[in-house]
XYZ file of C-alpha atoms in Angstrom:
614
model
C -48.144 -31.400 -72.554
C -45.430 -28.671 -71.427
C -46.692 -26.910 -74.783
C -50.569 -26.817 -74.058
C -49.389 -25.622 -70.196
C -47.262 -22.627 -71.968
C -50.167 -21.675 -74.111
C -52.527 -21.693 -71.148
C -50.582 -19.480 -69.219
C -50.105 -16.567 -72.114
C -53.846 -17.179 -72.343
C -54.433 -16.304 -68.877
C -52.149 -13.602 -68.614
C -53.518 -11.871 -71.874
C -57.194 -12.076 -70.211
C -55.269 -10.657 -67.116
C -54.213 -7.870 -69.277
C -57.180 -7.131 -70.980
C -59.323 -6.929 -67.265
C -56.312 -4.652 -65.987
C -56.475 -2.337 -68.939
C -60.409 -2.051 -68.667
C -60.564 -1.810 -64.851
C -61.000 1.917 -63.530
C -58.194 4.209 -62.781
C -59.369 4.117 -59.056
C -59.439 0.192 -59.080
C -55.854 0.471 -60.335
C -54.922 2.768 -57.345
C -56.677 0.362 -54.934
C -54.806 -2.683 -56.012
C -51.748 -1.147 -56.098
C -51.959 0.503 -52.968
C -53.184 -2.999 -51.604
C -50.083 -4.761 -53.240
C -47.657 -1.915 -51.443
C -49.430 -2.105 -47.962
C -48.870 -6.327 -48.040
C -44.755 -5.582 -49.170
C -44.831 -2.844 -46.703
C -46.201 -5.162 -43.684
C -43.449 -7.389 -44.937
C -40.317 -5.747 -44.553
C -41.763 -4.386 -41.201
C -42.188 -7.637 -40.175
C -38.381 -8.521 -41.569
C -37.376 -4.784 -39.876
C -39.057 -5.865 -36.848
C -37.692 -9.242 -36.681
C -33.760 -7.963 -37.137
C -34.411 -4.862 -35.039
C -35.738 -7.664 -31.930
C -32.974 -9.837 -33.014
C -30.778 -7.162 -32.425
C -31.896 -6.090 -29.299
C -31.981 -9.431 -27.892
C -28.031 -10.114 -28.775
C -27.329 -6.187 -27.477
C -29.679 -6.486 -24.267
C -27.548 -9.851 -23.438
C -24.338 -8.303 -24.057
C -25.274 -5.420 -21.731
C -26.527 -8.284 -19.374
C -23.409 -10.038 -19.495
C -21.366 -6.703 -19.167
C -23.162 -5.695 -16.137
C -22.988 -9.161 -14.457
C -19.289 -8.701 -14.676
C -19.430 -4.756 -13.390
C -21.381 -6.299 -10.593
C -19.474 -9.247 -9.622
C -16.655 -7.546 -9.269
C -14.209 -9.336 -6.225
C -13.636 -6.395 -3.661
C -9.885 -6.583 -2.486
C -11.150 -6.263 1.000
C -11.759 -10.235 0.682
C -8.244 -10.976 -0.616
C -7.250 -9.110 2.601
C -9.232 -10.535 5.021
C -5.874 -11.762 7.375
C -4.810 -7.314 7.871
C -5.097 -6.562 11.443
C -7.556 -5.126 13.082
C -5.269 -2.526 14.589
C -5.086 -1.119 10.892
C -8.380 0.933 10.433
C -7.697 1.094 6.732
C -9.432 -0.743 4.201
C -8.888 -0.691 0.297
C -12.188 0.239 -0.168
C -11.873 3.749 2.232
C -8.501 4.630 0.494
C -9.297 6.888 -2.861
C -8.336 4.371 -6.309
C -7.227 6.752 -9.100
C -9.012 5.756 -11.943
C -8.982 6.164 -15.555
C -11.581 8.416 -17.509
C -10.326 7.501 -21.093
C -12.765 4.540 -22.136
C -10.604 3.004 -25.120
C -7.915 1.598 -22.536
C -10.973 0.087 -20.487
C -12.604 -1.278 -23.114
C -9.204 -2.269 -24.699
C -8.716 -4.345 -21.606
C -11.959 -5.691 -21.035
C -11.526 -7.410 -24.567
C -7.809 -8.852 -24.026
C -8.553 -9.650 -20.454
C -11.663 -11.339 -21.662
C -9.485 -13.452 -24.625
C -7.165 -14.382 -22.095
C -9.733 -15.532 -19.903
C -10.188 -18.755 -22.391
C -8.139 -21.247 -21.835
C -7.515 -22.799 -25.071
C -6.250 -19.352 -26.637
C -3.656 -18.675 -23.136
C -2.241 -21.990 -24.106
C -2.330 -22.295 -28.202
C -1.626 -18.960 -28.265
C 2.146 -18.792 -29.129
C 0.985 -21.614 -32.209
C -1.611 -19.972 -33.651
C 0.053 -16.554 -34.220
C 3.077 -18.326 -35.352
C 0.760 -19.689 -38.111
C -1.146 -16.664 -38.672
C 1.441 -14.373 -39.051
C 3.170 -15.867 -41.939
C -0.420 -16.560 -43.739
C -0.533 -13.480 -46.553
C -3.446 -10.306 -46.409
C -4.462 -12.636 -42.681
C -1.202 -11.993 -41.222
C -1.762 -8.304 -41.341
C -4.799 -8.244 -40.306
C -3.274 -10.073 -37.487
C -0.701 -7.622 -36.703
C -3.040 -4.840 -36.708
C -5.259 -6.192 -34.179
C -2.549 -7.613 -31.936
C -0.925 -4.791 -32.091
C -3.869 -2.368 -31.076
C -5.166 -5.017 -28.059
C -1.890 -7.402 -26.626
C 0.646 -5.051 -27.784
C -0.882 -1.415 -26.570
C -2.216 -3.315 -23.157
C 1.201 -4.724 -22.033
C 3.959 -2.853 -24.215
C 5.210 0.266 -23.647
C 5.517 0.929 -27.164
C 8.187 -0.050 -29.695
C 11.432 2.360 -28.807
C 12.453 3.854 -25.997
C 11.403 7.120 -26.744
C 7.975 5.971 -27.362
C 7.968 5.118 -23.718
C 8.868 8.573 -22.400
C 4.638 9.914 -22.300
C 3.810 6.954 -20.235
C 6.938 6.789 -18.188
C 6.379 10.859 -17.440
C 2.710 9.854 -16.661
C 2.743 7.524 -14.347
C 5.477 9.778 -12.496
C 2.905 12.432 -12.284
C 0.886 9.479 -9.739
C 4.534 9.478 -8.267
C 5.248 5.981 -9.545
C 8.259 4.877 -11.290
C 9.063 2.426 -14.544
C 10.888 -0.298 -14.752
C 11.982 -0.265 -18.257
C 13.517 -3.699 -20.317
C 13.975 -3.946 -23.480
C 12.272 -7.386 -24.079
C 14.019 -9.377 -26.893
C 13.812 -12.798 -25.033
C 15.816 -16.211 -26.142
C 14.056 -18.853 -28.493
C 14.249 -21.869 -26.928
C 14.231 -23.853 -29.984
C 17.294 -22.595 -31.057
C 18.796 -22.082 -27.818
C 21.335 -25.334 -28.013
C 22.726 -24.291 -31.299
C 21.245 -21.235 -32.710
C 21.710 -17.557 -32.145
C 18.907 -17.831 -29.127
C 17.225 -14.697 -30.558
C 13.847 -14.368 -33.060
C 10.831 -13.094 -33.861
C 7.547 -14.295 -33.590
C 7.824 -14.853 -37.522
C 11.400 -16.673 -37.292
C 13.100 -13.159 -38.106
C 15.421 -11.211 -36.819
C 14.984 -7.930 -34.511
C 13.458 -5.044 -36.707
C 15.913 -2.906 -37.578
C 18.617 -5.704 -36.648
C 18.280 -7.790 -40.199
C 20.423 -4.933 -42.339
C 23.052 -4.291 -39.191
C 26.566 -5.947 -39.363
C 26.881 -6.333 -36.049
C 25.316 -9.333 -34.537
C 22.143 -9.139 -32.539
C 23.366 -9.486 -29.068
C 25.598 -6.654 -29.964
C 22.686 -4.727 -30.696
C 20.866 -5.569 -28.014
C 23.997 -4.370 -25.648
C 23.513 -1.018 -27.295
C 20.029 -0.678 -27.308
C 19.982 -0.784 -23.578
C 22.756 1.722 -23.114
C 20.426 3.611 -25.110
C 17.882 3.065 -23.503
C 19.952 4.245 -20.017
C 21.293 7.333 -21.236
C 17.540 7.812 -22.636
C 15.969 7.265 -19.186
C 19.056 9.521 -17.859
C 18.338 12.225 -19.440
C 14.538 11.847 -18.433
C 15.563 12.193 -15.018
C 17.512 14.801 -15.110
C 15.210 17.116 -16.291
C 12.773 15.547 -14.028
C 15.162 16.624 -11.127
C 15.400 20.328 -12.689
C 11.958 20.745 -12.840
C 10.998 20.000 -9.222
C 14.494 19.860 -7.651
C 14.317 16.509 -6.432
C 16.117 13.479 -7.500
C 14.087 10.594 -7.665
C 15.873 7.618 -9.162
C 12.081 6.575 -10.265
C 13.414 4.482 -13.618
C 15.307 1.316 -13.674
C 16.488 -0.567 -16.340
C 16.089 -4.538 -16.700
C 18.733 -6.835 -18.596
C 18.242 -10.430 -19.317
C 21.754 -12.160 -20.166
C 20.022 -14.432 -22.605
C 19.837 -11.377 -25.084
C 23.320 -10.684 -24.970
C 25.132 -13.967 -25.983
C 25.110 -15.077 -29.280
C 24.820 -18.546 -27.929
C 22.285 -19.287 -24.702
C 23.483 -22.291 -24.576
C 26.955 -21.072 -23.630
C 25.545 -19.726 -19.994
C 23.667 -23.436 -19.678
C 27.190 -25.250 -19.859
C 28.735 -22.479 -17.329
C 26.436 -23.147 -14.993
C 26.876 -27.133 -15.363
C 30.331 -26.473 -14.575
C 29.612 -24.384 -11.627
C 26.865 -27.047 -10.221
C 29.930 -29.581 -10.332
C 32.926 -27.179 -9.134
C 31.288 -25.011 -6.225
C 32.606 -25.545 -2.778
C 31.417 -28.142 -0.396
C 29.855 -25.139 1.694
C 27.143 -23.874 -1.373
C 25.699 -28.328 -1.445
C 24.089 -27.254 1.700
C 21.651 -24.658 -0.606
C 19.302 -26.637 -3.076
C 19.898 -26.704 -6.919
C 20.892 -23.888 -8.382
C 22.708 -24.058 -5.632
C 24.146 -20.049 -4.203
C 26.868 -18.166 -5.892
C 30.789 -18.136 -4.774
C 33.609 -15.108 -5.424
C 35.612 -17.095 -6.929
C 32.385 -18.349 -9.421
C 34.340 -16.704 -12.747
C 38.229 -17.367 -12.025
C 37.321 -20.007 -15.185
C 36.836 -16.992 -17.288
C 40.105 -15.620 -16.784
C 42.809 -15.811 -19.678
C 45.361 -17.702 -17.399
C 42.594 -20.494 -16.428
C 42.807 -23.926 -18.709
C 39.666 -26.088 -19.088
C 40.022 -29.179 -17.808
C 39.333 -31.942 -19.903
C 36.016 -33.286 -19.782
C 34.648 -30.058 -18.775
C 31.019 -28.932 -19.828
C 32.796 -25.372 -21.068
C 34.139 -25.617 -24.587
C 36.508 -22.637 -25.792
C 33.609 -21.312 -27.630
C 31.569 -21.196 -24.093
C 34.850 -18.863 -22.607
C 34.773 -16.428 -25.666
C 31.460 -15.832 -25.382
C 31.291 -15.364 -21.514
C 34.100 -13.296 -21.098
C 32.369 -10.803 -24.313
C 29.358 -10.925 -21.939
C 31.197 -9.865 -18.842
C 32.664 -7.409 -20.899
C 29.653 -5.869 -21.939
C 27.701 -6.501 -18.420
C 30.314 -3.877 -17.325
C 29.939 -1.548 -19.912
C 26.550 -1.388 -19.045
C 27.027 -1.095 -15.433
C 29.397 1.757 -15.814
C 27.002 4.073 -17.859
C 24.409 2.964 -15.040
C 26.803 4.377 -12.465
C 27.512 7.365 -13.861
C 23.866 8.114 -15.274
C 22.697 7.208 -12.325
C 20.375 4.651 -13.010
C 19.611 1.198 -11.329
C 20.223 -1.633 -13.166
C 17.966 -5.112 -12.241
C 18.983 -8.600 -13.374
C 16.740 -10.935 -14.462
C 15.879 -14.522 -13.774
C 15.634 -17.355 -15.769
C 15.288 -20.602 -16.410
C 17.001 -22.652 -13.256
C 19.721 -24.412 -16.427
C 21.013 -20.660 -16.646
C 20.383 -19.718 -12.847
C 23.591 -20.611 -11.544
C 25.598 -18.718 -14.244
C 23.402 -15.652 -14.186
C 23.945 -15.507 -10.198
C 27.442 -15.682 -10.670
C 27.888 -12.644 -13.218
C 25.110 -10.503 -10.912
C 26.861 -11.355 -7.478
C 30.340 -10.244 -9.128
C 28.498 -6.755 -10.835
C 27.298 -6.122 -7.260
C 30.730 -7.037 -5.795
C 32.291 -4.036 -7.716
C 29.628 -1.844 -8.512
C 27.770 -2.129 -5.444
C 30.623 -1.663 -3.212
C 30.646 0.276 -0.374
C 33.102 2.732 1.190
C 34.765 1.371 3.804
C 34.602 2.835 7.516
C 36.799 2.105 10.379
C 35.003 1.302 13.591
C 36.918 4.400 15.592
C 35.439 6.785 13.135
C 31.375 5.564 12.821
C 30.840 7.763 15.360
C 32.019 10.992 13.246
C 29.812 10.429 10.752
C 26.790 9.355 12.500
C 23.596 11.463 11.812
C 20.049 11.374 12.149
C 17.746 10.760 9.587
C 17.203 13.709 6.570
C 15.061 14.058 3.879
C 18.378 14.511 1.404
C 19.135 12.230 -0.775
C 22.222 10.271 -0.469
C 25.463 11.372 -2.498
C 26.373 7.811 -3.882
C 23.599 5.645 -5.288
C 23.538 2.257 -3.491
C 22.496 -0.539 -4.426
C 22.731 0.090 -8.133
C 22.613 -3.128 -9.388
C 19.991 -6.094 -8.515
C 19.561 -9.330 -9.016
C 16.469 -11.681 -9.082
C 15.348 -14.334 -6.364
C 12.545 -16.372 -6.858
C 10.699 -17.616 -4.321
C 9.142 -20.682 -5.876
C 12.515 -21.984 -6.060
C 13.079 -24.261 -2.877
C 16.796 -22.818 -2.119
C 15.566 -19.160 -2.184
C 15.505 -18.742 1.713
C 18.745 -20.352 2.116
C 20.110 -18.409 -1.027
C 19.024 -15.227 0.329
C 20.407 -15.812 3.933
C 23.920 -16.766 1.884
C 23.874 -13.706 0.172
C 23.315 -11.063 2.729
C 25.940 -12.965 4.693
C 27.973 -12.705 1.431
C 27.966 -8.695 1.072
C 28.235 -8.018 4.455
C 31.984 -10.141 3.905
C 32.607 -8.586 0.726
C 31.613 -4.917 1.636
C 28.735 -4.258 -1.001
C 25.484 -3.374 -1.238
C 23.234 -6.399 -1.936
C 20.082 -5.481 -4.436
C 17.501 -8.009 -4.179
C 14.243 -8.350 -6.346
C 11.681 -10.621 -5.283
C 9.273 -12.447 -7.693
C 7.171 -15.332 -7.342
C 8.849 -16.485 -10.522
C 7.490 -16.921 -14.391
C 8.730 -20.209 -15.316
C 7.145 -23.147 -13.742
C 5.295 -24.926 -15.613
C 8.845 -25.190 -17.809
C 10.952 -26.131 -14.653
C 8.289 -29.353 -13.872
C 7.938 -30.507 -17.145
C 12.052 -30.258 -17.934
C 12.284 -31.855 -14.890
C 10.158 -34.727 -15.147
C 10.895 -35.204 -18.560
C 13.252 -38.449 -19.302
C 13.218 -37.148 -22.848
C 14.412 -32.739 -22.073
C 17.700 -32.015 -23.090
C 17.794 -28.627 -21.031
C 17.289 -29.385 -17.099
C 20.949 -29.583 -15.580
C 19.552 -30.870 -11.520
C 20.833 -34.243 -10.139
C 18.583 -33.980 -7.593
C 15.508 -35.981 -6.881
C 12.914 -33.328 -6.579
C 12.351 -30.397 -9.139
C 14.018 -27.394 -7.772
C 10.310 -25.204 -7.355
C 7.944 -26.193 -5.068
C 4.556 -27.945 -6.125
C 2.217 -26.139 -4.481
C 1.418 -22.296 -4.423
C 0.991 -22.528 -0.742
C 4.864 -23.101 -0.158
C 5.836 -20.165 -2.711
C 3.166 -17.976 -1.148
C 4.847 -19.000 2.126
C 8.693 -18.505 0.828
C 7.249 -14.902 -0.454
C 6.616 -13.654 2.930
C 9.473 -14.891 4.463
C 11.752 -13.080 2.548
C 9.753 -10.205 2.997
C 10.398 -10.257 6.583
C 14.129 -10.771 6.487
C 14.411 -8.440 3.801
C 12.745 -5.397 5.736
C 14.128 -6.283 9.161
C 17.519 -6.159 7.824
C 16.442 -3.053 6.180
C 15.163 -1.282 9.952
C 18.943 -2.496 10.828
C 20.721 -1.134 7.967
C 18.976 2.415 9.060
C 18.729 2.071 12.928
C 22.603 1.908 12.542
C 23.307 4.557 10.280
C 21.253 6.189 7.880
C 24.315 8.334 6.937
C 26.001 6.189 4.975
C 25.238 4.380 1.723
C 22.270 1.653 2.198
C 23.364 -1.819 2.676
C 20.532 -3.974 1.312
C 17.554 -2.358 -1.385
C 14.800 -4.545 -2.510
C 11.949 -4.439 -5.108
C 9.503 -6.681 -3.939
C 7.488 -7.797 -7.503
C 4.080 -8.837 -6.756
C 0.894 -9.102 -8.155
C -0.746 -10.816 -5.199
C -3.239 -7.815 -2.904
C -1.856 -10.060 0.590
C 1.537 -9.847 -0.395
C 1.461 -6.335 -1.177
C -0.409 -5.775 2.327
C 2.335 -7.973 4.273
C 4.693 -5.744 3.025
C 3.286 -2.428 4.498
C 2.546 -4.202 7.486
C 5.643 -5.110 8.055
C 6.813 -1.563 7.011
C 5.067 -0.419 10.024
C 5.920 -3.149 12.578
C 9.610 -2.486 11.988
C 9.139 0.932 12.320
C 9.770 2.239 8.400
C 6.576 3.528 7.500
C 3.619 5.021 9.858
C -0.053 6.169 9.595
C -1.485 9.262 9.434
C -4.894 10.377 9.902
C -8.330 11.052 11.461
C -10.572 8.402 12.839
C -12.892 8.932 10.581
C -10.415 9.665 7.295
C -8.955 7.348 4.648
C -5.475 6.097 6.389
C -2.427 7.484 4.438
C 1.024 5.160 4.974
C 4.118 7.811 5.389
C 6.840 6.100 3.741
C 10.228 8.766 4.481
C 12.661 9.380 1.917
C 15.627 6.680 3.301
C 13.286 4.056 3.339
C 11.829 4.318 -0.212
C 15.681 4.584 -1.287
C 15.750 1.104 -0.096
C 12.117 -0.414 -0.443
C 9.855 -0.362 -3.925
C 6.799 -2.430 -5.082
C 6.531 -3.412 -8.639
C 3.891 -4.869 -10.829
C 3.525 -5.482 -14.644
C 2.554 -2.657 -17.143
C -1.015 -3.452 -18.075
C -1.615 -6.240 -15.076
C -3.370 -5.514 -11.598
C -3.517 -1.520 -12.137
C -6.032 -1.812 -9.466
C -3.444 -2.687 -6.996
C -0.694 -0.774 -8.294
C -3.643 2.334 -7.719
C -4.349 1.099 -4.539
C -0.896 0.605 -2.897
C 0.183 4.524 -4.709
C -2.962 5.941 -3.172
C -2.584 4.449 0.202
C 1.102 5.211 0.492
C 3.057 8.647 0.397
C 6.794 9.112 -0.005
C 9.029 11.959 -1.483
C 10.137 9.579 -4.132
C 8.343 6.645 -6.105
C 7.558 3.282 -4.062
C 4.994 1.842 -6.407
C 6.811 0.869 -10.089
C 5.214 -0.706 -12.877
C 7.632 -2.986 -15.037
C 7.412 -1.589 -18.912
C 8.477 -3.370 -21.923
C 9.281 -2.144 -25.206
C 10.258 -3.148 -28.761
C 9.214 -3.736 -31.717
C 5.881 -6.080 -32.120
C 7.715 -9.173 -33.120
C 10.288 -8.862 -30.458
C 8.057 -8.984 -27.478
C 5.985 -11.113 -29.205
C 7.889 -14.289 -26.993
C 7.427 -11.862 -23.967
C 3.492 -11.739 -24.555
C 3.216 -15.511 -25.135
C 5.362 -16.361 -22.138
C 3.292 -13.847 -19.732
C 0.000 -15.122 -21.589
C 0.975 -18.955 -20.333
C 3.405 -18.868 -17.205
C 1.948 -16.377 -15.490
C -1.416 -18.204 -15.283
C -1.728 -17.633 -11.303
C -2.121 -13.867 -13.153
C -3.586 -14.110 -16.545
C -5.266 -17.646 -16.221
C -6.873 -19.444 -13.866
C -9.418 -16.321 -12.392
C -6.522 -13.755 -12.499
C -7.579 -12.682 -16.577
C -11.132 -12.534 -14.974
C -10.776 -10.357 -12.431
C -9.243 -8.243 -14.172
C -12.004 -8.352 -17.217
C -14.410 -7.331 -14.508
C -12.595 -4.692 -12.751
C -12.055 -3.027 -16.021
C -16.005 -3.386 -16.895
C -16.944 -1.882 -13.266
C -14.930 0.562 -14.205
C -16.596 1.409 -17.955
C -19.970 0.998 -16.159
C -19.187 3.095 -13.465
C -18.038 6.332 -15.991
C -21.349 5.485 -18.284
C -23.690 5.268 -15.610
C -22.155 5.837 -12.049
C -22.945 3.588 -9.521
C -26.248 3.021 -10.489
C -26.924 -1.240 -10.884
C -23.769 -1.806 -8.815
């Protein structure tokens, strides 16, 4: 049967043939034409299909991309409790605002990433996995390193950091700059405390003999006498002296052992005076905190402090002083970070004993105040006070009893507190260690976790220091600006009411004033000996919008805005990205990653098109 079918068809087609070959030439032209006009109206209709296809996907992007533009929160609402006696609003000051598209649409896609949940909190996972996958994990590094990396990261040395630390000066803001090797908490109770976001070493660490932590200690003396020599020629070139760059040190980088500060401050939870039980876990810091490091001092048996524990402390004081010293003669503040609430209490202790001797101030007999006495000048002060600060964190429920200790404290001792005031980046850690029958890290006796539980109360905690910070600041000044400042302060926020509590309280104590007509923007006059003392800081990368805001509605001679810059190599901040990515949700998650998606696509929209659809 399949035979006779075969034979049919070559019948068929050789009659085909034969009709073809005696058809006319203009029958053959007809057909063929006929055959080319049906494949013709074919692959228009395919063409036609993509090209709507394609217009459909690119009309709903643009759809999707101008819904966010247009939905854009205006910070007037998140400032809805400022005065009415302040005529400003953040819409009538001028916003500087960026005319390079690649950073706007390079945040409008991270801000957008971050804005899903699942990838804020499987990111650290997944680019552990990725990473190490071969040809992918390149890939991966390439575009992390072009999005994350270039959005929040300063770059990968120091001196990569010099364009955008000279550019943001030119807006009259200043950087804080950390080198941002963070510990591993997975090998924190046993390991160096130090990796990569592969499991490796530092770059440019793995061939060194020295250990990492040594490294690290030079690295940021580096990075001072870097920054030093920035301003310097800064001050050359328009005769002023700023002080505009700080540097930030985290004592978990610079112990070969984390777990060495976690057992210091178990024993100073257990040996602190009767006086600090009144101040919630981590309880406040004491002068006489490291007697136990000295080489006279025994451990007592049973102590949490193994011999180990003392070498490694007393290397770290050693080196917390080295860097404080080429601070103080560069010229350079130096800020102290917080941590995790198991290393709090020894981190206070070392930064309440650097700001005992490096923050001390001269001391002046009553008879004589009167000598020196002068009114307020525009010229910058011949010692540099406070020059080192440490961290408080007001979700932490001993903060405003920890911060009324330690201005109590200094004014004993004679030195210059330096406070910096952050919400705090570690509490979804703190509850779970806390709660956890089965963590081997939290250190607290007590009952209750030592942060609050509900935003409200650290929202609440915020502002209160901010008042007793800046009213002790109007004191420090009312009763003499001639000497050496008594209390400075770098208030961290990224929240627009905080940031507005501030300068109104800047102006009900008398430190700042307005200028202007009644019908023109409002311009804050911060003076010279106030900025000395007073500084707002947000994260490189995060809520530019306010940072833009706050440096257009303020003036000062010197920098009062800051943004906080990180820099190292990619798989060194790598922990810093993840941590920011997942802590900091009240920032990146939870409708902070969206605003800021949408303020960057107003933006984009706005240097396309104007203000046209918006």
């Amino acid at each position: 049967m399949v035979h006779i079918l075969q034979h049919g068809m070559f019948i068929s087609l050789r009659r085909t043939g034969v009709m073809w070959r005696h058809l006319p030439s203009t029958n053959h032209r007809l057909l063929s034409i006929s055959h080319s006009i049906l494949t013709s109206r074919w692959e228009c209709v395919g063409k036609r299909r993509t090209w709507l296809l394609t217009g459909f996907i690119s009309s709903s992007a643009v759809i999707a991309f101008w819904a966010d533009a247009k939905s854009c929160p205006d910070p007037s609402v998140d400032l809805s409790s400022r005065p009415a006696s302040s005529p400003a609003t953040p819409t009538s000051i001028p916003q500087s605002k960026s005319t390079d598209l690649l950073p706007l649409i390079r945040a409008y896609v991270v801000y957008g990433l971050i804005s899903i949940p699942f990838l804020v909190d499987h990111a650290p996972h997944i680019l552990h996995h990725m990473l190490r996958v071969p040809f992918v994990g390149r890939a991966v590094d390439t575009i992390v390193r072009w999005t994350f990396f270039a959005q929040f990261v300063g770059g990968e040395t120091v001196g990569d950091t010099l364009p955008l630390i000279r550019r943001l000066r030119y807006d009259n803001k200043g950087t804080l700059l950390g080198y941002s090797v963070e510990v591993d908490e997975s090998v924190a109770t046993g390991g160096s405390g130090h990796s990569t976001a592969d499991g490796q070493s530092p770059r440019g660490v793995q061939n060194l003999e020295q250990p990492i932590h040594k490294h690290i200690v030079e690295e940021i003396i580096r990075s001072i006498d870097t920054v030093g020599d920035f301003e310097d020629r800064l001050a050359r070139e328009s005769g002023v002296e700023a002080h505009g760059t700080w540097i930030a040190v985290k004592l978990t980088a610079l112990l070969p052992r984390a777990e060495s500060l976690r057992n210091f401050s178990m024993y100073l939870v257990r040996t602190r005076s009767r006086s600090s039980e009144l101040v919630p876990f981590p309880g406040t810091p004491n002068s006489s905190d490291l007697a136990i490091l000295d080489r006279q001092h025994h451990i007592q048996p049973g102590s949490s402090l193994m011999e180990e524990d003392i070498r490694d402390l007393q290397e770290l004081y050693v080196n917390l002083r080295r860097i404080c010293m080429r601070a103080k003669e560069r010229r350079i503040k130096i800020a102290i970070d917080a941590e995790y609430t198991w290393y709090q209490p020894a981190i206070d202790a070392f930064g309440h004993a650097l700001m005992e001797q490096f923050n001390k101030l001269p001391e002046q007999k009553a008879w004589t105040k009167w000598l020196f006495f002068r009114p307020s000048s525009g010229v910058p002060q011949t010692e540099l006070q406070p020059l080192i600060y440490v961290t408080y964190q007001a979700y932490l429920r001993r903060t405003l009893t920890h911060l009324t200790h330690s201005i109590a404290l200094s004014r004993k001792k004679g030195y210059a507190l330096g406070v910096k005031l952050v919400r705090g980046a570690y509490h979804p850690h703190e509850t779970a260690s806390h709660h956890s029958s089965l963590s081997t890290m939290s250190i607290s006796t007590e009952p209750d976790p030592p942060v609050y539980t509900s935003k409200v109360e650290t929202d609440t905690c915020y502002d209160t220091c901010v008042s007793i910070i800046v009213r002790a600041i109007a004191d420090d000044i009312r009763s003499s600006s001639a000497r050496p400042p008594r209390l400075g302060v770098l208030f961290g926020t990224h929240n627009w009411r905080s940031s507005e509590f501030v300068l109104q309280q800047l102006v009900k104590n008398g430190l700042a004033h307005e200028e202007g007509g009644e019908n023109e923007p409002q311009t804050l006059v911060i003076p010279r000996e106030v900025a000395e003392r007073c500084t707002m800081a947000q994260l490189y990368g995060m809520a530019d919008s306010l940072t833009n805001y706050t440096a257009a509605r303020t003036t000062s001679p010197i920098p009062y805005v800051m943004k906080c810059m990180p820099y190292g190599a990619l798989g060194e901040v790598m922990p810093y990205l993840s941590r920011r990515a997942i802590e900091n949700k009240s920032v990146l998650g939870n409708g902070g990653a969206t605003r800021e998606r949408k303020e960057a696509a107003r933006l984009i929209w706005k240097n396309l098109v104007g203000g046209v659809g918006l």
